[in-house]
Coordinates of C-alpha atoms in Angstrom, one line a residue:
M44 CA -12.0 -1.8 45.9
T45 CA -10.9 -3.1 42.7
V46 CA -12.8 -2.8 38.9
A47 CA -13.0 -3.9 35.7
R48 CA -11.7 -1.4 32.6
E49 CA -15.0 -1.1 31.1
F50 CA -18.3 0.0 30.8
A51 CA -20.8 -1.2 34.3
S52 CA -24.5 -0.8 33.2
V53 CA -27.1 -3.3 34.1
L54 CA -30.6 -1.5 33.1
S55 CA -30.9 -2.7 29.6
P56 CA -32.0 0.3 27.4
E57 CA -35.3 -2.4 27.2
G58 CA -35.7 -2.6 30.4
K59 CA -33.9 -5.6 30.9
L60 CA -31.1 -6.6 33.8
E61 CA -28.3 -7.3 31.5
P62 CA -25.2 -6.9 33.7
T63 CA -21.8 -6.0 31.9
E64 CA -19.0 -7.6 33.1
A65 CA -17.8 -4.6 34.5
F66 CA -21.0 -4.2 36.2
E67 CA -20.0 -7.9 38.7
P68 CA -17.8 -5.6 41.7
F69 CA -20.7 -4.4 42.6
A70 CA -23.4 -7.2 41.5
D71 CA -23.7 -8.1 44.8
R72 CA -24.9 -4.2 46.0
L73 CA -28.1 -5.2 44.1
K74 CA -29.5 -7.0 46.2
Q75 CA -29.9 -4.2 48.3
A76 CA -32.3 -2.7 45.8
N77 CA -36.2 -3.3 45.8
D78 CA -38.7 -2.0 43.5
E79 CA -39.6 0.1 46.8
L80 CA -36.8 1.8 45.6
W81 CA -37.0 1.6 41.9
G82 CA -40.7 2.9 41.9
T83 CA -38.5 6.1 44.8
A84 CA -36.4 6.4 41.4
F85 CA -38.9 6.8 39.0
R86 CA -41.0 8.9 41.2
Q87 CA -38.4 11.7 41.7
M88 CA -37.2 11.1 37.9
K89 CA -40.7 12.2 37.3
L90 CA -41.1 15.0 38.5
V91 CA -37.5 16.3 37.2
R92 CA -39.0 16.7 34.3
A93 CA -41.4 18.3 35.9
F94 CA -39.9 20.9 36.6
D95 CA -37.2 20.6 34.3
R96 CA -39.5 21.9 31.4
E97 CA -41.6 23.3 33.6
G98 CA -38.3 25.9 33.9
T99 CA -37.4 26.6 30.8
N100 CA -40.8 27.4 29.7
L101 CA -40.5 30.1 32.7
Q102 CA -37.3 31.8 31.2
R103 CA -38.5 31.2 27.4
Q104 CA -42.0 33.1 29.0
G105 CA -39.6 36.3 30.6
Q106 CA -39.6 34.4 33.7
L107 CA -36.5 33.8 34.3
A108 CA -32.9 35.8 33.1
L109 CA -31.1 32.2 32.2
Y110 CA -32.6 28.4 32.8
V111 CA -29.8 25.4 33.2
Q112 CA -31.6 22.0 31.0
L113 CA -31.1 18.4 32.4
E114 CA -33.3 16.9 30.6
G115 CA -31.6 13.2 30.2
Q116 CA -29.9 13.0 33.2
E117 CA -32.3 11.7 35.2
A118 CA -30.3 8.2 36.4
A119 CA -27.2 9.9 36.8
Q120 CA -28.8 12.9 38.9
I121 CA -31.8 10.8 40.9
G122 CA -29.3 6.9 41.5
S123 CA -26.2 8.8 43.3
G124 CA -28.8 11.2 45.4
L125 CA -30.0 8.2 46.8
A126 CA -26.9 6.6 47.6
T127 CA -26.0 9.0 49.5
R128 CA -26.7 9.5 53.3
P129 CA -28.5 12.2 54.8
Q130 CA -24.4 12.8 56.8
D131 CA -23.4 13.5 53.1
T132 CA -21.8 16.3 51.9
V133 CA -22.9 16.9 48.1
F134 CA -21.3 19.8 45.9
P135 CA -23.2 20.0 43.3
S136 CA -22.1 22.2 40.1
Y137 CA -25.4 24.1 38.6
R138 CA -26.7 21.9 36.8
E139 CA -28.3 19.2 39.8
H140 CA -31.7 19.5 40.3
G141 CA -32.2 15.7 40.6
V142 CA -30.0 15.7 43.3
G143 CA -31.1 18.5 44.7
L144 CA -34.7 17.2 44.8
V145 CA -33.5 13.8 46.5
R146 CA -31.0 15.4 49.4
G147 CA -34.4 17.5 50.3
L148 CA -34.8 20.8 48.7
D149 CA -37.0 23.3 47.8
L150 CA -36.3 22.8 43.2
V151 CA -37.9 27.1 43.1
K152 CA -34.7 28.0 46.1
I153 CA -33.2 27.4 41.9
L154 CA -35.6 29.2 40.0
A155 CA -35.1 32.3 42.7
L156 CA -31.8 31.9 41.8
L157 CA -32.4 31.9 38.4
R158 CA -34.1 34.8 38.4
G159 CA -32.2 37.1 40.6
V160 CA -34.2 37.7 43.3
T161 CA -31.5 36.3 45.4
N162 CA -27.3 35.9 45.8
S163 CA -26.4 32.6 46.9
G164 CA -29.3 30.1 46.7
W165 CA -29.3 28.8 50.4
N166 CA -28.6 28.1 53.4
P167 CA -26.3 24.5 52.9
E168 CA -26.7 23.9 56.5
E169 CA -30.8 23.8 56.2
E170 CA -30.7 22.1 53.2
N171 CA -29.4 18.6 54.3
N172 CA -26.1 19.4 53.1
F173 CA -25.8 20.5 49.6
R174 CA -24.4 23.0 48.8
N175 CA -25.6 26.8 46.7
Y176 CA -24.9 25.9 43.3
T177 CA -21.0 27.9 41.6
L178 CA -21.0 28.9 38.0
V179 CA -18.0 28.9 37.4
I180 CA -16.6 25.6 35.2
A181 CA -14.8 23.5 38.1
S182 CA -14.2 26.4 41.0
Q183 CA -16.5 23.1 43.3
T184 CA -14.1 20.5 43.4
L185 CA -11.2 22.3 45.1
H186 CA -14.2 23.3 48.3
A187 CA -15.8 20.0 47.7
T188 CA -11.8 18.2 48.7
G189 CA -10.8 20.8 51.6
Y190 CA -14.8 20.6 52.8
A191 CA -13.5 16.2 52.7
M192 CA -10.5 16.9 53.7
G193 CA -12.3 18.2 57.4
Q194 CA -14.2 15.9 57.4
T195 CA -10.8 13.1 57.5
L196 CA -9.0 15.9 60.2
D197 CA -12.7 16.4 61.8
G198 CA -12.7 12.2 62.4
K199 CA -15.2 10.6 61.2
V200 CA -14.3 9.1 58.9
G201 CA -13.4 5.4 59.2
T202 CA -14.8 5.2 62.4
G203 CA -16.7 1.9 62.2
N204 CA -20.2 4.0 62.2
A205 CA -22.2 3.7 59.5
D206 CA -25.1 5.6 61.0
E207 CA -21.8 8.8 61.3
D208 CA -19.0 8.8 59.1
E209 CA -19.3 10.7 56.7
A210 CA -18.3 11.5 53.0
T211 CA -18.0 14.1 49.8
I212 CA -18.9 13.7 46.3
V213 CA -18.5 16.5 44.0
Y214 CA -20.7 16.9 40.3
F215 CA -18.9 18.2 37.9
G216 CA -19.7 18.1 33.7
D217 CA -17.1 17.3 31.1
G218 CA -16.0 20.6 30.4
S219 CA -14.5 20.5 34.2
T220 CA -12.1 18.0 33.2
S221 CA -10.2 20.0 31.7
Q222 CA -10.1 23.1 34.3
G223 CA -6.7 23.3 36.2
D224 CA -9.6 22.7 39.3
L225 CA -10.4 20.1 39.2
N226 CA -6.8 18.6 38.7
E227 CA -5.6 20.0 41.5
A228 CA -8.4 19.0 43.6
L229 CA -7.6 16.1 42.5
V230 CA -4.0 16.2 43.2
F231 CA -4.4 16.6 46.5
A232 CA -7.7 14.6 47.4
K233 CA -5.2 11.4 47.5
S234 CA -2.6 13.4 48.7
Y235 CA -5.4 13.6 52.1
N236 CA -7.1 10.5 50.6
T237 CA -10.1 12.2 51.7
P238 CA -13.0 10.6 52.1
E239 CA -15.5 11.9 48.4
V240 CA -16.7 10.8 45.3
F241 CA -15.1 12.7 41.9
F242 CA -19.0 12.1 40.1
L243 CA -18.2 12.8 35.6
Q244 CA -21.2 13.7 34.1
N245 CA -20.4 12.7 31.0
N246 CA -23.1 14.4 28.6
H247 CA -21.1 14.6 25.8
W248 CA -20.7 18.4 25.3
A249 CA -18.9 21.0 27.0
I250 CA -21.3 23.7 25.9
S251 CA -20.6 23.6 22.1
V252 CA -17.5 21.5 22.4
P253 CA -17.7 17.5 21.4
V254 CA -15.5 14.9 24.4
S255 CA -13.6 14.1 21.4
V256 CA -12.3 17.4 21.4
Q257 CA -11.5 17.7 25.6
S258 CA -9.9 14.1 25.2
P259 CA -8.9 11.1 23.0
V260 CA -8.8 8.7 25.5
P261 CA -12.2 8.3 27.7
L262 CA -12.1 10.6 30.5
Y263 CA -12.4 8.7 33.2
R264 CA -9.1 7.0 32.7
R265 CA -7.3 10.4 34.2
A266 CA -8.1 9.4 37.0
D267 CA -5.2 7.0 36.7
G268 CA -2.7 9.3 37.1
F269 CA -3.4 10.9 40.2
G270 CA -3.9 7.1 41.5
I271 CA -7.1 7.2 42.1
P272 CA -9.4 4.7 41.6
S273 CA -12.1 5.3 38.6
V274 CA -15.1 3.2 36.5
Q275 CA -17.0 4.4 34.2
I276 CA -20.6 3.9 33.3
D277 CA -23.7 4.0 32.7
G278 CA -25.2 7.8 33.3
N279 CA -28.6 6.5 31.7
D280 CA -29.2 3.2 33.9
V281 CA -30.8 4.2 36.9
M282 CA -29.7 1.2 38.6
A283 CA -25.4 1.2 37.9
A284 CA -25.6 5.1 38.9
W285 CA -27.4 3.6 42.6
A286 CA -25.2 1.0 43.0
V287 CA -21.2 2.2 42.2
T288 CA -22.0 5.2 43.4
G289 CA -23.4 3.7 47.2
Q290 CA -20.1 1.6 46.9
F291 CA -17.6 4.6 46.7
M292 CA -19.8 6.1 49.2
D293 CA -19.2 3.4 51.1
D294 CA -15.7 3.2 50.3
A295 CA -15.1 6.1 51.2
R296 CA -16.8 6.7 54.2
A297 CA -14.4 3.2 55.2
G298 CA -11.7 5.3 55.1
K299 CA -10.0 4.0 51.5
G300 CA -9.8 7.5 49.7
P301 CA -11.5 9.0 46.6
S302 CA -12.9 7.8 43.4
F303 CA -13.5 9.0 40.0
I304 CA -17.7 8.2 38.3
E305 CA -17.9 9.4 34.5
A306 CA -21.2 8.4 34.0
L307 CA -22.5 8.8 30.2
T308 CA -25.5 9.8 29.8
Y309 CA -27.0 12.9 26.9
R310 CA -28.0 17.0 27.8
M311 CA -30.9 17.0 25.5
G312 CA -31.4 20.3 25.7
A313 CA -29.3 23.2 25.5
H314 CA -26.0 24.0 27.8
T315 CA -28.1 27.0 29.0
T316 CA -31.4 28.4 27.3
S317 CA -28.7 30.8 26.1
D318 CA -27.5 27.9 23.6
D319 CA -28.9 26.8 21.1
P320 CA -27.8 23.0 19.8
T321 CA -29.1 22.4 16.6
K322 CA -25.7 25.2 15.6
Y323 CA -23.5 22.2 17.2
R324 CA -25.1 18.7 17.5
T325 CA -27.4 16.6 14.5
R326 CA -30.5 15.4 14.7
D327 CA -29.8 12.2 14.6
E328 CA -27.5 13.2 17.3
E329 CA -30.4 13.6 19.2
Q330 CA -32.8 11.3 18.0
H331 CA -30.1 8.4 18.9
W332 CA -29.8 9.2 22.6
R333 CA -33.4 10.6 22.6
E334 CA -34.3 6.4 22.4
R335 CA -32.1 5.6 24.9
D336 CA -34.6 7.9 27.3
P337 CA -33.5 7.2 31.8
I338 CA -37.3 7.2 32.7
D339 CA -38.4 4.8 29.8
R340 CA -36.1 2.9 30.3
L341 CA -36.7 2.2 33.7
E342 CA -40.6 2.0 33.5
K343 CA -39.8 -0.5 31.1
Y344 CA -38.1 -2.0 33.4
L345 CA -41.2 -1.9 36.5
R346 CA -44.1 -2.5 34.4
A347 CA -41.7 -6.3 33.5
Q348 CA -42.1 -6.3 37.3
G349 CA -46.0 -5.8 37.3
T350 CA -46.6 -1.9 38.3
T351 CA -49.6 -1.0 38.0
D352 CA -50.9 0.9 34.8
A353 CA -52.3 3.5 38.1
F354 CA -48.6 4.0 39.5
F355 CA -47.7 5.2 36.4
S356 CA -51.0 7.5 36.0
D357 CA -50.8 8.9 39.4
I358 CA -47.3 9.9 39.1
E359 CA -48.3 11.6 35.7
T360 CA -50.5 13.8 38.0
E361 CA -48.6 14.2 40.3
A362 CA -45.5 15.7 38.6
A363 CA -48.7 17.8 37.2
D364 CA -49.4 19.7 40.0
Y365 CA -46.1 19.1 41.6
A366 CA -45.0 22.0 37.4
S367 CA -47.6 24.0 38.7
D368 CA -47.0 24.7 42.1
I369 CA -43.5 25.5 41.0
R370 CA -45.1 28.1 38.7
R371 CA -46.7 29.7 41.0
R372 CA -44.6 29.9 43.6
T373 CA -41.9 31.4 41.5
L374 CA -44.8 34.3 40.2
A375 CA -45.0 35.1 43.8
L376 CA -41.4 34.7 44.7
P377 CA -40.5 38.6 46.2
N378 CA -38.0 40.9 44.6
P379 CA -36.1 41.4 47.2
E380 CA -34.5 45.0 49.1
P381 CA -32.1 46.3 47.5
L382 CA -29.4 46.6 50.4
Q383 CA -29.1 43.1 50.6
M384 CA -26.3 42.6 48.2
F385 CA -24.2 44.5 49.9
N386 CA -25.5 42.8 53.4
H387 CA -23.5 38.9 52.9
A388 CA -20.4 39.6 50.9
Y389 CA -18.6 39.6 53.4
A390 CA -18.4 37.9 57.1
E391 CA -16.7 41.7 58.9
P392 CA -17.3 44.9 57.4
N393 CA -15.4 45.8 54.7
Q394 CA -14.2 49.6 54.1
E395 CA -14.4 48.6 50.0
I396 CA -18.1 47.5 50.2
E397 CA -19.4 50.7 52.5
R398 CA -17.7 52.6 49.5
Q399 CA -19.9 50.3 46.8
Q400 CA -22.5 51.3 48.7
M401 CA -23.0 55.4 48.9
A402 CA -22.0 54.8 45.8
F403 CA -25.1 53.0 45.7
F404 CA -27.0 55.6 47.7
D405 CA -25.6 58.1 46.0
F406 CA -27.3 56.7 42.6
E407 CA -30.5 55.9 44.6
A408 CA -30.4 60.6 45.6
S409 CA -29.4 61.7 42.1
L410 CA -32.7 59.8 40.2
E411 CA -35.3 61.0 42.0
E412 CA -33.4 64.8 42.2
D413 CA -33.7 63.9 38.1
A414 CA -37.2 63.3 38.5

């Protein structure tokens, strides 16, 4: 579809419906939504923020090796995640806890990965096609494009059956746009007309490097060079994220090829808990974005529609209970058997792995001799 060249937004920071001109191509899609959907979105945004803060606490208390914060990006993730269908496949990077929640992933599995008690996290086929986290920047974009090429070759695209046609969505950050992997993925996506949505969460900082250093032009315009339609949205607007993603995913399933979304948002926390953003950001900048909090924005809208205090207080209680349950189950995770690290490195027996396993046995034996 053809879209206008400006910021697409519909829900203002004051919680009012004020669609921009760039949102007009997607406006009809909002007719498919209702306040029940936005209530679901609000609940999931609150749950994942509670998870996020509990994950940060667990890392600070020495229970996780590392934690990757998402606070501030809930609307981009929950809105786009709710726009996917069960048959779609999701390729996250390493911060998409909200998308994982929408897809039904038990988020303790993310903490198990960050606690170091599992090597890969989960089996995507058992988790509603939500693929594993990828810590190597942008590598998942190539994986996604390859998978989407397969969807086309398998005849799972453009059949006209909305309940079975498939698409792929891949998430990445602004730092990934400087990687060769993403650019190669875009070349192949356009060349093979893959059923794919590239979803960029521009949270303004690639660790300590601002976007303005990486790109003198808005990142969504880079898609022009690949002949891929793109749009920039308000990433703190859950309605815009849902509507634009839903339209592009429908286009992908229908065989209209790839598209590109740049969601302008902000990570309120650190890049990871090993980072200190006070070294490169200002308090004024953080306050500017705090006043545009995506959850507060949706709450204002829902209250204006007559949603009761009981609804919000019930979700507050549920979120607190959810965080407590996450903590309890994370601390109860068993330590893995040491030999497990050799079991799934390759599908078939491998001499190098066997050599490493023997070296491990010898090391363990040396500890007993020393004792």
